[in-house]
mmCIF file of C-alpha atoms in Angstrom:
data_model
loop_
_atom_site.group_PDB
_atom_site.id
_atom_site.type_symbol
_atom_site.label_atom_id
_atom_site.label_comp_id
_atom_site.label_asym_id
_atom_site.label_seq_id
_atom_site.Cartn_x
_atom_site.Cartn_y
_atom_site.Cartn_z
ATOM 1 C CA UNK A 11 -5.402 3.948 15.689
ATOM 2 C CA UNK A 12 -9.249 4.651 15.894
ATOM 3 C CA UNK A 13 -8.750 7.801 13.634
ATOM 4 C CA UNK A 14 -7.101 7.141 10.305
ATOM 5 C CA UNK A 15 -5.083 4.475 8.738
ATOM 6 C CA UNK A 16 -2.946 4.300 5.361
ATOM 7 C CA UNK A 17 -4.891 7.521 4.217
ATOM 8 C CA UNK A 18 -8.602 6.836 5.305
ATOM 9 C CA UNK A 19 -10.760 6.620 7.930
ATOM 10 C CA UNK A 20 -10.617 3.867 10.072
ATOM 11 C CA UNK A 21 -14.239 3.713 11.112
ATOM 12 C CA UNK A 22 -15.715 2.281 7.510
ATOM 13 C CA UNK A 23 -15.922 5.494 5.472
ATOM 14 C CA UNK A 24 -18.534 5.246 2.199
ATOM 15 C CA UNK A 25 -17.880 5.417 -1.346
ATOM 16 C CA UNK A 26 -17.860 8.516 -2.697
ATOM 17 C CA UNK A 27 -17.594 8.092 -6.897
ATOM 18 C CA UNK A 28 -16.762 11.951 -7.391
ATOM 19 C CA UNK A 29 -13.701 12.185 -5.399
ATOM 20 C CA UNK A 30 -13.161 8.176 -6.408
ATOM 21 C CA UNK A 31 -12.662 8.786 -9.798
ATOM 22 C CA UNK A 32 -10.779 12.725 -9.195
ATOM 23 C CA UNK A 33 -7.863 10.812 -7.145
ATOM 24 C CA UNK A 34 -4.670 10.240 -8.934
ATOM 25 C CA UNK A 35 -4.758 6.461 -8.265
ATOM 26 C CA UNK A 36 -7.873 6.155 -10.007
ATOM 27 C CA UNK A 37 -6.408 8.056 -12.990
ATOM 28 C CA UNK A 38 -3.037 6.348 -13.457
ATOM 29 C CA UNK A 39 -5.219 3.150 -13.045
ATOM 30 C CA UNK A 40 -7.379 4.012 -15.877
ATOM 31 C CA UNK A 41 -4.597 4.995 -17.992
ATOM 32 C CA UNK A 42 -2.586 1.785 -17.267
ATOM 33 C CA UNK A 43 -5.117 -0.288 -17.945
ATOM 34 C CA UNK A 44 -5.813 1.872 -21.750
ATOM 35 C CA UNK A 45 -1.976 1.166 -22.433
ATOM 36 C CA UNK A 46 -1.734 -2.133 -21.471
ATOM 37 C CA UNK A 47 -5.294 -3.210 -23.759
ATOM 38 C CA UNK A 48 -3.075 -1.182 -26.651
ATOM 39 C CA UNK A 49 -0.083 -2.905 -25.993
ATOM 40 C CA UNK A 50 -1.560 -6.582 -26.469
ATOM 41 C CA UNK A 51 -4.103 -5.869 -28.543
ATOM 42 C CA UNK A 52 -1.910 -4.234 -30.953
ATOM 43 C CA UNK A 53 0.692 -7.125 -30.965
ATOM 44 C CA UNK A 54 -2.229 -10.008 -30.982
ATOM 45 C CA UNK A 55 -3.957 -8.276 -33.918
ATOM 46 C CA UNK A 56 -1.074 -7.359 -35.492
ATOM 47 C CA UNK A 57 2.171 -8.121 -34.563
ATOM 48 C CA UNK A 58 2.418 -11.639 -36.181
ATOM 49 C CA UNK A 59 3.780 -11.819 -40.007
ATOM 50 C CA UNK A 60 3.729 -13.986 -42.583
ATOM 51 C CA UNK A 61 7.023 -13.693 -44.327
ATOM 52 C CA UNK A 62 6.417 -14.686 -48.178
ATOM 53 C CA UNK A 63 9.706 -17.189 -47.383
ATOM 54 C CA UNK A 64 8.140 -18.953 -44.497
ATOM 55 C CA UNK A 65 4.633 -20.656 -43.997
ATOM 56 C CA UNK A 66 4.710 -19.770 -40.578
ATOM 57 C CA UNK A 67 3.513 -16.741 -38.915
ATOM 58 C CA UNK A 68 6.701 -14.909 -37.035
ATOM 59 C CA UNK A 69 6.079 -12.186 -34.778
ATOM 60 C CA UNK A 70 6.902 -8.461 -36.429
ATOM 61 C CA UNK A 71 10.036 -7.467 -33.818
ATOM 62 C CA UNK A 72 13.027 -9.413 -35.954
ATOM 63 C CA UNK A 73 10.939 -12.401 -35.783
ATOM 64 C CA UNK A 74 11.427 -13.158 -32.124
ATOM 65 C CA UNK A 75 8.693 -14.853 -31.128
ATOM 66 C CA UNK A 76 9.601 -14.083 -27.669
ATOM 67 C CA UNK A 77 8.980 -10.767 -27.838
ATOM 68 C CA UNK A 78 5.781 -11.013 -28.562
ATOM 69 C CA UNK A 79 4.919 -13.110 -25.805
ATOM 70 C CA UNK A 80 6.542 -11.341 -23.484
ATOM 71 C CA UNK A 81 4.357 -7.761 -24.653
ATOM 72 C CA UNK A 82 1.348 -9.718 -24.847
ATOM 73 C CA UNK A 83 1.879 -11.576 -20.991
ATOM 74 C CA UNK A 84 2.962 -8.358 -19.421
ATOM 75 C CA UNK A 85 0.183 -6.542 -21.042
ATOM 76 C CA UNK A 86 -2.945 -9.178 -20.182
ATOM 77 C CA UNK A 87 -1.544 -9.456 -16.715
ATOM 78 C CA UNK A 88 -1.260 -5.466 -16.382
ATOM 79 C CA UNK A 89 -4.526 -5.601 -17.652
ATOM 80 C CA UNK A 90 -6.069 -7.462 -14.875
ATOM 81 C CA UNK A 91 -4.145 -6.328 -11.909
ATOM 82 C CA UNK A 92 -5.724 -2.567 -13.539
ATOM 83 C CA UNK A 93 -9.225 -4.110 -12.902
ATOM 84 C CA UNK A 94 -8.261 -5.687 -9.380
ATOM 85 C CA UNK A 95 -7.060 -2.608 -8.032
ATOM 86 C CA UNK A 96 -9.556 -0.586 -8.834
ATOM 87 C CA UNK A 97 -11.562 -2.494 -7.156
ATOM 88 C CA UNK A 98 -9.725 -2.345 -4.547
ATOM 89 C CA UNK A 99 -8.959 1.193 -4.731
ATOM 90 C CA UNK A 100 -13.040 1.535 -4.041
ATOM 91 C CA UNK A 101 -13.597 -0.958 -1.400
ATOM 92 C CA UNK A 102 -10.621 0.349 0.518
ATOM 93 C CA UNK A 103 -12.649 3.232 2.534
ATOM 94 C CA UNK A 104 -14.651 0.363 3.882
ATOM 95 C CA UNK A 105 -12.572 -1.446 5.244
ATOM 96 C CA UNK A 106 -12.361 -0.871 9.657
ATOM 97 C CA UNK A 107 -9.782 -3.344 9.976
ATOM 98 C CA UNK A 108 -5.981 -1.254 10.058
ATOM 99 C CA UNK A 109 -3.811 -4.908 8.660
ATOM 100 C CA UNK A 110 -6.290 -5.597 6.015
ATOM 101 C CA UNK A 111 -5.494 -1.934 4.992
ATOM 102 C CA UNK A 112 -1.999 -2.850 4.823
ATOM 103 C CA UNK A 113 -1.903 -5.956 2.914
ATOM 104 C CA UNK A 114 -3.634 -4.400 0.422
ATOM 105 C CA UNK A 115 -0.916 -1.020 0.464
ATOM 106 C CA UNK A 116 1.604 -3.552 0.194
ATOM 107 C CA UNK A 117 0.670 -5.627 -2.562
ATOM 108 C CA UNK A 118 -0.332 -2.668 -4.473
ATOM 109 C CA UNK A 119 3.591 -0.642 -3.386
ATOM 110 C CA UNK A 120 5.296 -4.133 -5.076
ATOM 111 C CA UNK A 121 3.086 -5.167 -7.826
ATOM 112 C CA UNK A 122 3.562 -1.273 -9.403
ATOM 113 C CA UNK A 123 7.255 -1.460 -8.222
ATOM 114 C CA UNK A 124 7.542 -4.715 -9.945
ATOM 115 C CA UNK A 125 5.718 -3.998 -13.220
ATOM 116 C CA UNK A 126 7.350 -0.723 -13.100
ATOM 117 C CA UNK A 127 10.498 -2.907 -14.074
ATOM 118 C CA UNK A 128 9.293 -5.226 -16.414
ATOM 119 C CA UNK A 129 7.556 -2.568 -18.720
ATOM 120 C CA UNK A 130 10.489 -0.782 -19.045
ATOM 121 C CA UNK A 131 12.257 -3.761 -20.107
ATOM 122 C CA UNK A 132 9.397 -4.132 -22.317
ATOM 123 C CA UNK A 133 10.157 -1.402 -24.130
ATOM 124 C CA UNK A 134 13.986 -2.091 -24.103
ATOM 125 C CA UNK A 135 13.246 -5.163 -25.564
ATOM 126 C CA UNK A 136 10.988 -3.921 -28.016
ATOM 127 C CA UNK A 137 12.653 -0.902 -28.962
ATOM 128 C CA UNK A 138 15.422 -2.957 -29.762
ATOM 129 C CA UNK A 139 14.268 -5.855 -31.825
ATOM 130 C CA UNK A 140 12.392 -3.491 -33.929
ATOM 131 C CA UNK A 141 15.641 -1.808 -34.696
ATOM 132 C CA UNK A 142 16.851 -5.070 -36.208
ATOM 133 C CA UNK A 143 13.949 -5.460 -38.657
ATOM 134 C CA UNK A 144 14.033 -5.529 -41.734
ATOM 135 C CA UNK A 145 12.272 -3.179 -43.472
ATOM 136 C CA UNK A 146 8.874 -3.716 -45.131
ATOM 137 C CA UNK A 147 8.782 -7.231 -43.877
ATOM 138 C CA UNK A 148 5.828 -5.613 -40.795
ATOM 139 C CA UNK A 149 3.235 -2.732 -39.947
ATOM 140 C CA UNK A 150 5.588 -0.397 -38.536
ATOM 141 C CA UNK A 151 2.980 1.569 -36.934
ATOM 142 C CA UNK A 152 1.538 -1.074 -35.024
ATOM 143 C CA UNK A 153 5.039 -1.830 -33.511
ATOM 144 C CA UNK A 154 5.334 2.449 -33.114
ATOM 145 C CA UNK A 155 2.644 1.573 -30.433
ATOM 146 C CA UNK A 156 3.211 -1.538 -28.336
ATOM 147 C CA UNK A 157 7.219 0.845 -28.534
ATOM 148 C CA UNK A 158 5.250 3.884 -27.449
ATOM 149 C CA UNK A 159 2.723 2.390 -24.980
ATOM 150 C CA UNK A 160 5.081 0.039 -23.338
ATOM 151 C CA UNK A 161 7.348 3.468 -22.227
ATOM 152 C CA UNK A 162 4.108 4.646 -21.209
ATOM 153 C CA UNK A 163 3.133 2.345 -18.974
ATOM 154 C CA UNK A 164 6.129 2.212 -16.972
ATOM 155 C CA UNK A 165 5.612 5.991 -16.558
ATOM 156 C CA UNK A 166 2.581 5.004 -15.144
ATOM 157 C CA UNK A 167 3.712 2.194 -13.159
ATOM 158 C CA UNK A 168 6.258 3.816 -11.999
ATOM 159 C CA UNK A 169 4.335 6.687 -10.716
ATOM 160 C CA UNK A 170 1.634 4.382 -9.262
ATOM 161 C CA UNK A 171 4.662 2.959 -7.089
ATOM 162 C CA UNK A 172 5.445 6.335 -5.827
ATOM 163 C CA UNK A 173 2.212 7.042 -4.613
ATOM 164 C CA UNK A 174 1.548 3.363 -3.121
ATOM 165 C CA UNK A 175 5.510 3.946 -1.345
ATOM 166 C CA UNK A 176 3.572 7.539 0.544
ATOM 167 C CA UNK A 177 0.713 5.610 1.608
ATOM 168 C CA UNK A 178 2.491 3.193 2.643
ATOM 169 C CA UNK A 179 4.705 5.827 4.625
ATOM 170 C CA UNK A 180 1.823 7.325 5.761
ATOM 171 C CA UNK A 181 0.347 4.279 7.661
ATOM 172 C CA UNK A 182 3.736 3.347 9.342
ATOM 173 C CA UNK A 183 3.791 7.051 10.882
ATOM 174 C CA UNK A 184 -0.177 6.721 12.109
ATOM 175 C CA UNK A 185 0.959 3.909 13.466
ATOM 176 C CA UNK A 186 4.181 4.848 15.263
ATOM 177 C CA UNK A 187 2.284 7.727 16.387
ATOM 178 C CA UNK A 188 -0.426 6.290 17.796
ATOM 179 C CA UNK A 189 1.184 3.334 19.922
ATOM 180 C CA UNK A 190 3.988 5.060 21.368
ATOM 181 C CA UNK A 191 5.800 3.692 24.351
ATOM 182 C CA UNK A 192 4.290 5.160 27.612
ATOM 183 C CA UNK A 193 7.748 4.956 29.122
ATOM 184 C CA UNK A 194 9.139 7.652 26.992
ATOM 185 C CA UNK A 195 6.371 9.775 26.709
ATOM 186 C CA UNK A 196 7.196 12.479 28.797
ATOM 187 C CA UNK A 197 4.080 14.867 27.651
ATOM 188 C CA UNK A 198 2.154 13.631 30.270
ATOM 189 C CA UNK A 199 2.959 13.482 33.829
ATOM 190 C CA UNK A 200 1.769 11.127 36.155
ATOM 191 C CA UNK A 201 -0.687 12.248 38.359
ATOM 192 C CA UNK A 202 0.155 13.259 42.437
ATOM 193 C CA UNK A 203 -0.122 10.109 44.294
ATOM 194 C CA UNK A 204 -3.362 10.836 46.648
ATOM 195 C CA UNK A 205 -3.475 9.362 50.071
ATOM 196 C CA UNK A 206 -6.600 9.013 52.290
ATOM 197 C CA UNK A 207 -8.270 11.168 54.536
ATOM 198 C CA UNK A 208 -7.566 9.054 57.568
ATOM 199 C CA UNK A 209 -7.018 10.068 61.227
ATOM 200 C CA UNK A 210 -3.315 11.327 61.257
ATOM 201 C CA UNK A 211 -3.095 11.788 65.336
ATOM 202 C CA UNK A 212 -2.157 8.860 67.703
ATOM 203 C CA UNK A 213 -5.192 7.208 69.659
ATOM 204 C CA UNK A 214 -4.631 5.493 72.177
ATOM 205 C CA UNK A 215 -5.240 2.355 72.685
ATOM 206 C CA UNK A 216 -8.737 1.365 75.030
ATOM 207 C CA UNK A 217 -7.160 -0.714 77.176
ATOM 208 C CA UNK A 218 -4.546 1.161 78.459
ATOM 209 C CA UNK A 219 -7.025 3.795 79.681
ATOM 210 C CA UNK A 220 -6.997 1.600 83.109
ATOM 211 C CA UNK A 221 -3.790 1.302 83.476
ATOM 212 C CA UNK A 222 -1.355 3.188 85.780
ATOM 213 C CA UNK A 223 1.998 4.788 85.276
ATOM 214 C CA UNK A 224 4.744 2.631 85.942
ATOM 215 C CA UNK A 225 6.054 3.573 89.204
ATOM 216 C CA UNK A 226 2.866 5.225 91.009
ATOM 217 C CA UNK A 227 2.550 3.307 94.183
ATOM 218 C CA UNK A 228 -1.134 2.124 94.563
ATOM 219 C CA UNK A 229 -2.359 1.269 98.279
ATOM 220 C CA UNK A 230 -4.050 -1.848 98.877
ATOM 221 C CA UNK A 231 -8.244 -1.843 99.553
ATOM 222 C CA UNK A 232 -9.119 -3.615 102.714
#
């Protein structure tokens, strides 16, 4: 599989930044990593409360602190894997070796398949503990957002996962294309089985040159 693997040459291409930063991956990256910074950074800055009954700050979705916490991990760690991939995303042409390719298609086809998931339960979980606050007890815009941005993301995700799944397709067929079993491959036929260019008549052999016929009588010499 000297020509191509999981979408790239398999010879160590080099980085291009202009048709780097023009491929969809690149994009949805970018705009993952945008929502996810909103998402926490909304709910850090904003999303804790301090009801005039309580001395405690509670978090601005019905006061379940868990909520928060679970926005604010899903966002930091969407965050980072944004940054990793990316990185990732650039080094890949480099890379000659066809398995490190595909560790890194993998890991990239279930993190977004995985994240794809737990944003959207973000914003089921969001979307509905915001629906039991009270009103006027947080800043309903800033809740609007980490709402808005967590539905975003697992757009995002989501569509990150669907182009990770075709590369991922993509390598499997290079692959099963490029090592296929000889024994069914009738394209090619085998070549005509040559033989040498040896002497095809009898000889005979040397010593029988002096040797008579059976049966001729041969008179004794005196």
């Amino acid at each position: 599989m000297e020509h191509g693997a999981y979408g790239a040459s398999l010879a160590g291409g080099t980085f291009d930044l202009e048709s780097f930063v023009k491929k969809p991956q690149t994009i949805l990256r970018f705009l993952s990593w945008i929502f996810s910074i909103v998402v926490f950074a909304t709910i850090t800055a904003e999303g804790y409360v301090n009801p005039m009954t309580e001395e405690n700050t509670k978090c601005m979705f019905n006061g379940n602190d868990g909520a928060c916490s679970y926005a604010v991990g899903i966002g930091v760690i969407s965050f980072l894997a944004c940054v990793l991939f990316l990185i990732l995303d650039a080094y890949f042409p480099k890379l000659s070796n066809a398995n490190e390719r595909k560790y890194i298609v993998v890991a990239d086809l279930v993190f977004s398949g995985v994240w794809t998931i737990l944003w959207f339960i973000c914003f089921c979980y969001l979307a509905n503990q915001w629906g039991k606050t009270t009103a006027g007890t947080a800043a309903p815009d800033a809740a609007r957002a980490a709402i808005s941005f967590s539905f975003f993301s697992t757009a995002t995700w989501g569509l990150l996962f669907y182009f990770a799944f075709g590369r991922y397709r993509q390598g499997v067929d290079d692959f099963t294309q490029d090592y296929r079993d000889p024994a069914v491959d009738h394209t090619t036929p085998y070549p005509p089985a040559q033989f040498g260019s040896g002497p095809t008549g009898y000889q005979q052999s040397p010593f029988s040159q002096g040797q008579t016929q059976p049966g001729e009588y041969q008179p004794p010499a005196y």
